[in-house]
PDB file of C-alpha atoms in Angstrom:
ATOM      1  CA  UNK A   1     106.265  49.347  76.119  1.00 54.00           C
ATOM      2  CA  UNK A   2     109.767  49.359  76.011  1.00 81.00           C
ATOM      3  CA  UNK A   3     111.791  52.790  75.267  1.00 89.00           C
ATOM      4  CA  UNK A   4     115.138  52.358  73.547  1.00 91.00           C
ATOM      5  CA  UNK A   5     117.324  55.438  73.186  1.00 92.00           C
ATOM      6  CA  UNK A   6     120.148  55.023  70.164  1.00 93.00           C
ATOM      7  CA  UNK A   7     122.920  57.987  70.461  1.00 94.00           C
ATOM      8  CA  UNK A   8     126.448  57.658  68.362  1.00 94.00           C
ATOM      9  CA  UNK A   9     128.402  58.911  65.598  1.00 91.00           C
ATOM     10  CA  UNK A  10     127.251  58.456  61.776  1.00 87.00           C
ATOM     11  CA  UNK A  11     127.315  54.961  62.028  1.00 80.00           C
ATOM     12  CA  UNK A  12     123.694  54.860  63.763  1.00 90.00           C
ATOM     13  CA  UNK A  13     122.371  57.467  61.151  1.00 86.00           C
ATOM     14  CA  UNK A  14     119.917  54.970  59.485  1.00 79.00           C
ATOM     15  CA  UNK A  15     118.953  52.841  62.402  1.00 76.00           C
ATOM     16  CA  UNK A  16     115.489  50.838  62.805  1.00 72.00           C
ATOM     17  CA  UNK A  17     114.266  49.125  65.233  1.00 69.00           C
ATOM     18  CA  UNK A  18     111.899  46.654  64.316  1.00 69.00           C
ATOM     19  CA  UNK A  19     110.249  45.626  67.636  1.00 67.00           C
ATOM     20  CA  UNK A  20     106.478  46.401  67.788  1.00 61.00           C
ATOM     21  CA  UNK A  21     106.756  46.797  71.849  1.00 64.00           C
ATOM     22  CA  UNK A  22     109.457  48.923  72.017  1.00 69.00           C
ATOM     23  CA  UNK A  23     109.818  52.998  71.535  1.00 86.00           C
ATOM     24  CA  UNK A  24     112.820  54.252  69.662  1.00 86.00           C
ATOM     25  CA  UNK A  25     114.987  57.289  69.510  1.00 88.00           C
ATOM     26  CA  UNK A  26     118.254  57.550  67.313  1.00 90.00           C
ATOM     27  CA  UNK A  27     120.188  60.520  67.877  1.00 93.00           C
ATOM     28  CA  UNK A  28     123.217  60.379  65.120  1.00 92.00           C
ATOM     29  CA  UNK A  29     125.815  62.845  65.562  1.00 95.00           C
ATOM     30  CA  UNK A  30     128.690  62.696  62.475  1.00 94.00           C
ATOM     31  CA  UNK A  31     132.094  62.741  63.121  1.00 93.00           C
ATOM     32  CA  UNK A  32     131.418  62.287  66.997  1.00 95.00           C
ATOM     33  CA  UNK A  33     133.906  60.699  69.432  1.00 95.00           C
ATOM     34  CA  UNK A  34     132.939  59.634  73.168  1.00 95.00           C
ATOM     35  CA  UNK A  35     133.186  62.318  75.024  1.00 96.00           C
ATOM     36  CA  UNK A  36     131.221  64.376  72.441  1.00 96.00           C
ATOM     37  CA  UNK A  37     128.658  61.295  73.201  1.00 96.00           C
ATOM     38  CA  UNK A  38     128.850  61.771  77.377  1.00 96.00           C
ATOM     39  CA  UNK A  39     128.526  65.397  76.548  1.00 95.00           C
ATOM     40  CA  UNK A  40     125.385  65.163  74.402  1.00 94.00           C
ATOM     41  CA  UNK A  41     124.269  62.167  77.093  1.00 93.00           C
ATOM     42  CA  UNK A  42     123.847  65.139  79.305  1.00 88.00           C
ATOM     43  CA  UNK A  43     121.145  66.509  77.573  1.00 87.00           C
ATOM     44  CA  UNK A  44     119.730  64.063  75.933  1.00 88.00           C
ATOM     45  CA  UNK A  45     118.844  62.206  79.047  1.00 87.00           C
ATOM     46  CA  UNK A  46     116.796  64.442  81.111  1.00 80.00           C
ATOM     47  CA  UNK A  47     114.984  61.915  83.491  1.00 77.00           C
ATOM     48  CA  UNK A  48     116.668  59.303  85.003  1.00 74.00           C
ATOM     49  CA  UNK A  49     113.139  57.260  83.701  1.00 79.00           C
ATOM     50  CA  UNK A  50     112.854  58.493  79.892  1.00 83.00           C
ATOM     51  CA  UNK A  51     113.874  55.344  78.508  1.00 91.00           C
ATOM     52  CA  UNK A  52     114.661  51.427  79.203  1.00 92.00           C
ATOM     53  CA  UNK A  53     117.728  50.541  77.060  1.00 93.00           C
ATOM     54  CA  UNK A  54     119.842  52.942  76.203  1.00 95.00           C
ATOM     55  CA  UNK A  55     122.378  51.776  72.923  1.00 94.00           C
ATOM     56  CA  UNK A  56     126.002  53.875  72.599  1.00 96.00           C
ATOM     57  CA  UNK A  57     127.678  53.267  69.374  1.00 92.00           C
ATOM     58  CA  UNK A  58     130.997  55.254  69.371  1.00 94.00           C
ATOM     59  CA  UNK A  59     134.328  55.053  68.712  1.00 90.00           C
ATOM     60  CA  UNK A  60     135.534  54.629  65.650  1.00 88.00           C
ATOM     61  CA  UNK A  61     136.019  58.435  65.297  1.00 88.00           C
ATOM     62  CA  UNK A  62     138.525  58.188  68.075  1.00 91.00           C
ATOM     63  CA  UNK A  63     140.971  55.445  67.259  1.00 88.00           C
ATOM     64  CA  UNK A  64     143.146  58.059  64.850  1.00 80.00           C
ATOM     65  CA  UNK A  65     144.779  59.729  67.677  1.00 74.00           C
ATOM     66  CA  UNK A  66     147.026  56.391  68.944  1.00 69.00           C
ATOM     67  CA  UNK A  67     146.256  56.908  72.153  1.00 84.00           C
ATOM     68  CA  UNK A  68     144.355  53.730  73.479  1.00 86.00           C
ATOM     69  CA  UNK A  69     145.189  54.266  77.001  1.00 90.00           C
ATOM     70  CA  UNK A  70     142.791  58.108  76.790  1.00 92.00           C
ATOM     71  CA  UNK A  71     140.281  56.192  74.777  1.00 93.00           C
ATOM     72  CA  UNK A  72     139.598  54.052  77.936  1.00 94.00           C
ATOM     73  CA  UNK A  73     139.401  56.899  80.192  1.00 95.00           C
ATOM     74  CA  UNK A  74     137.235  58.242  78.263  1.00 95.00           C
ATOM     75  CA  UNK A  75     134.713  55.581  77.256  1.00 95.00           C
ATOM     76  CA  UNK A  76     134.547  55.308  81.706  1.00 96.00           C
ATOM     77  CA  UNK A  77     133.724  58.902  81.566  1.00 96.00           C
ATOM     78  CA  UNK A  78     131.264  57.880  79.447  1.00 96.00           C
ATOM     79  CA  UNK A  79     130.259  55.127  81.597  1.00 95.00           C
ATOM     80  CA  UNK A  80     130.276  57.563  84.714  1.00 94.00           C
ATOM     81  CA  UNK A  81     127.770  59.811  82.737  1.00 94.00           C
ATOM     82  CA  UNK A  82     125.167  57.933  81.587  1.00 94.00           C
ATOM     83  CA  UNK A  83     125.031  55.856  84.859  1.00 93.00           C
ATOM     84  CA  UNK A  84     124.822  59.520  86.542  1.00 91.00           C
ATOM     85  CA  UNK A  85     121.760  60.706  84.157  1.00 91.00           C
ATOM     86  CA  UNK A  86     120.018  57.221  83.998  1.00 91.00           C
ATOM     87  CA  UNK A  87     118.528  54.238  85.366  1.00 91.00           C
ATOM     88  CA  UNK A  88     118.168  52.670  81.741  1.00 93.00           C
ATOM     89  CA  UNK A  89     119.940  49.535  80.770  1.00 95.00           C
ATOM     90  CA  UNK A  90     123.317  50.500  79.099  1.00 96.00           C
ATOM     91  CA  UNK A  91     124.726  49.229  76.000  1.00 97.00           C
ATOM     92  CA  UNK A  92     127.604  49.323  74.082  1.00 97.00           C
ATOM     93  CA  UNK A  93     127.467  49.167  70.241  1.00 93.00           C
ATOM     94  CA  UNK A  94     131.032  47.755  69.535  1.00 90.00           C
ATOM     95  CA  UNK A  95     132.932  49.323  66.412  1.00 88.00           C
ATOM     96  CA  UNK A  96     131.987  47.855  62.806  1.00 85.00           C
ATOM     97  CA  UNK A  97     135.301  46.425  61.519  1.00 83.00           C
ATOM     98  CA  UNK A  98     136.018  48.498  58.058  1.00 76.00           C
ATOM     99  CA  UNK A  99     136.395  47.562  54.796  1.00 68.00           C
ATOM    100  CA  UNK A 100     139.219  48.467  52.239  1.00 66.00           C
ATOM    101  CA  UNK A 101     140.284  51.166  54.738  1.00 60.00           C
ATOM    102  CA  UNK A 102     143.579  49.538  55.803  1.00 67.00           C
ATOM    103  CA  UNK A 103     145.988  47.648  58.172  1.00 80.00           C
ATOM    104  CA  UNK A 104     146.364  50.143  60.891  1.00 81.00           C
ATOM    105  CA  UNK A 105     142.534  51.577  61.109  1.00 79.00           C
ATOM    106  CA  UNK A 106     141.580  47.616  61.560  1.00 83.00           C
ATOM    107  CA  UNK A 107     143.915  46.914  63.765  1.00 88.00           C
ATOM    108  CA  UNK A 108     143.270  49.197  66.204  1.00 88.00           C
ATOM    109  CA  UNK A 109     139.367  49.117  65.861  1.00 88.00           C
ATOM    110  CA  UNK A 110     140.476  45.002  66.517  1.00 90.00           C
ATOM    111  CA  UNK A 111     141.860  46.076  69.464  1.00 91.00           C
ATOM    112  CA  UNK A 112     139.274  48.685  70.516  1.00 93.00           C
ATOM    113  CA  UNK A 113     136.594  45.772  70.335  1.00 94.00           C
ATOM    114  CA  UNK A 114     138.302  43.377  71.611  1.00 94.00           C
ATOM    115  CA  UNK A 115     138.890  45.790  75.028  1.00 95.00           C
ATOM    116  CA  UNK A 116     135.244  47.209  74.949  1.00 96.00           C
ATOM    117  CA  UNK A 117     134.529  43.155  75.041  1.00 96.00           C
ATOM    118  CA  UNK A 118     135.817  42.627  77.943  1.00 96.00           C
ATOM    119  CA  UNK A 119     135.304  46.142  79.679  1.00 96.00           C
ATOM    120  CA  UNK A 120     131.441  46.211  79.244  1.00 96.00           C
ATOM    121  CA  UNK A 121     131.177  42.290  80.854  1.00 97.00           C
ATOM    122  CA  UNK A 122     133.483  43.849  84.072  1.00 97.00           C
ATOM    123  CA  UNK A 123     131.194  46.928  84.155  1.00 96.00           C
ATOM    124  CA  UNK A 124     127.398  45.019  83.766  1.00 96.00           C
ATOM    125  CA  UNK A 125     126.818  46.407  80.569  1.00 97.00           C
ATOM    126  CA  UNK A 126     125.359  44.764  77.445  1.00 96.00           C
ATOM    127  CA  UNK A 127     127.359  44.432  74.045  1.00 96.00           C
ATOM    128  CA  UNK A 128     126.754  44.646  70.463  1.00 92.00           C
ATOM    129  CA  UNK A 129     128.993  42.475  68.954  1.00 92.00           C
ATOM    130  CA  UNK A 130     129.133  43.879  64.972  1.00 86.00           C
ATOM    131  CA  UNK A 131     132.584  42.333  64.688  1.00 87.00           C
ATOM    132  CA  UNK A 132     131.560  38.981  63.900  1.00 85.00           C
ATOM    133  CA  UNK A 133     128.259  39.935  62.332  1.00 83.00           C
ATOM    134  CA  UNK A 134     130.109  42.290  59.138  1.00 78.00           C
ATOM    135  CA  UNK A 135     133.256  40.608  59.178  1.00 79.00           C
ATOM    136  CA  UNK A 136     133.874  39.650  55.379  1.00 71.00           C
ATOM    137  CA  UNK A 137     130.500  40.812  54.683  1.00 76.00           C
ATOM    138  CA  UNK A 138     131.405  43.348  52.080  1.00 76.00           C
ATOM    139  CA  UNK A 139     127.390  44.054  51.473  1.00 80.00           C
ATOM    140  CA  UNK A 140     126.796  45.355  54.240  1.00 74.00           C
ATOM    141  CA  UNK A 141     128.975  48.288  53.801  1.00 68.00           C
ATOM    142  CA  UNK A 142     128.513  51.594  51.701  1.00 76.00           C
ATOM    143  CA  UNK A 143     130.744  52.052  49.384  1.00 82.00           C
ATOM    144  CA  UNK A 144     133.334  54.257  51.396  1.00 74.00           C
ATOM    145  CA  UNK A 145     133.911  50.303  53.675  1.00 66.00           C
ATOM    146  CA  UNK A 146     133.042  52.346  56.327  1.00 71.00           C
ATOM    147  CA  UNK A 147     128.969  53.155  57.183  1.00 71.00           C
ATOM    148  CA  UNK A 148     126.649  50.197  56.785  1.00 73.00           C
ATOM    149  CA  UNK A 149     124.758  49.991  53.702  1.00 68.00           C
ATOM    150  CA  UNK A 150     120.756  49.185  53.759  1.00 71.00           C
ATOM    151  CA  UNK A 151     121.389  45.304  53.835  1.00 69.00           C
ATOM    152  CA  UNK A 152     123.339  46.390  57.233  1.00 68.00           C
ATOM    153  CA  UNK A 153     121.127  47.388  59.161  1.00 70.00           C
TER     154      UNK A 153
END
């Protein structure tokens, strides 16, 4: 059996997995940016064997401080800590573009996914594409066009 460990900010709050073979975990922590995720990684991941896939959906929290060039350093800290603290397959959950939130937010969550695209193929990681799967999908958002509603997940 399979053992899939799901850590990120609120956006993973109401996460299911609905594979019979596979064990899941969902750690959600609210307002969380990466290197609050590497730091809770630390933790979290307490044998290199614990689990087999191991899903890291953060980011979005992050892209308010206009700094895209730190956001990469950090998201290879990340990198550097969960490859230090595990043997698990590692995937990136890419960033959920919003909904009535504005220009500037979805531009540079755009951006953000459109690096993390590229950066997880040059790094052997796996990808989560939610881009194309809730763009102009307004039902699958909460009202707030940010968190995904039921139908969303």
């Amino acid at each position: 059996m399979d053992s899939v460990y799901v850590i990120g900010s609120s956006i993973v709050r109401h996460v299911r997995v609905r594979d019979v073979n596979s064990r899941t975990t969902v750690s959600c922590f609210p307002g969380a940016r990466v290197l609050d995720i590497a730091k809770r990684l630390l933790s979290a991941l307490r044998r290199r064997d614990a689990f087999g896939t191991v899903v890291i959906h953060v980011g979005t929290n992050d892209i308010s401080d206009r700094r895209s060039e730190v956001l990469k350093e950090h998201y290879q800290t990340l990198l550097d800590t969960a490859r230090k603290k595990t043997d698990a397959r590692i995937v990136i959950s890419g960033p959920l573009p919003t909904y009535w939130r504005g220009s500037e937010r979805f531009s540079k969550l755009f951006a953000l996914q459109s690096w993390l695209r590229g950066w997880c193929a040059c790094n052997g990681l796996g990808y989560v594409d939610n881009w194309s799967s809730f763009w102009e999908q307004p039902a699958l958002y909460r009202r707030d066009g940010l968190h995904p509603s039921p139908l969303g997940f």
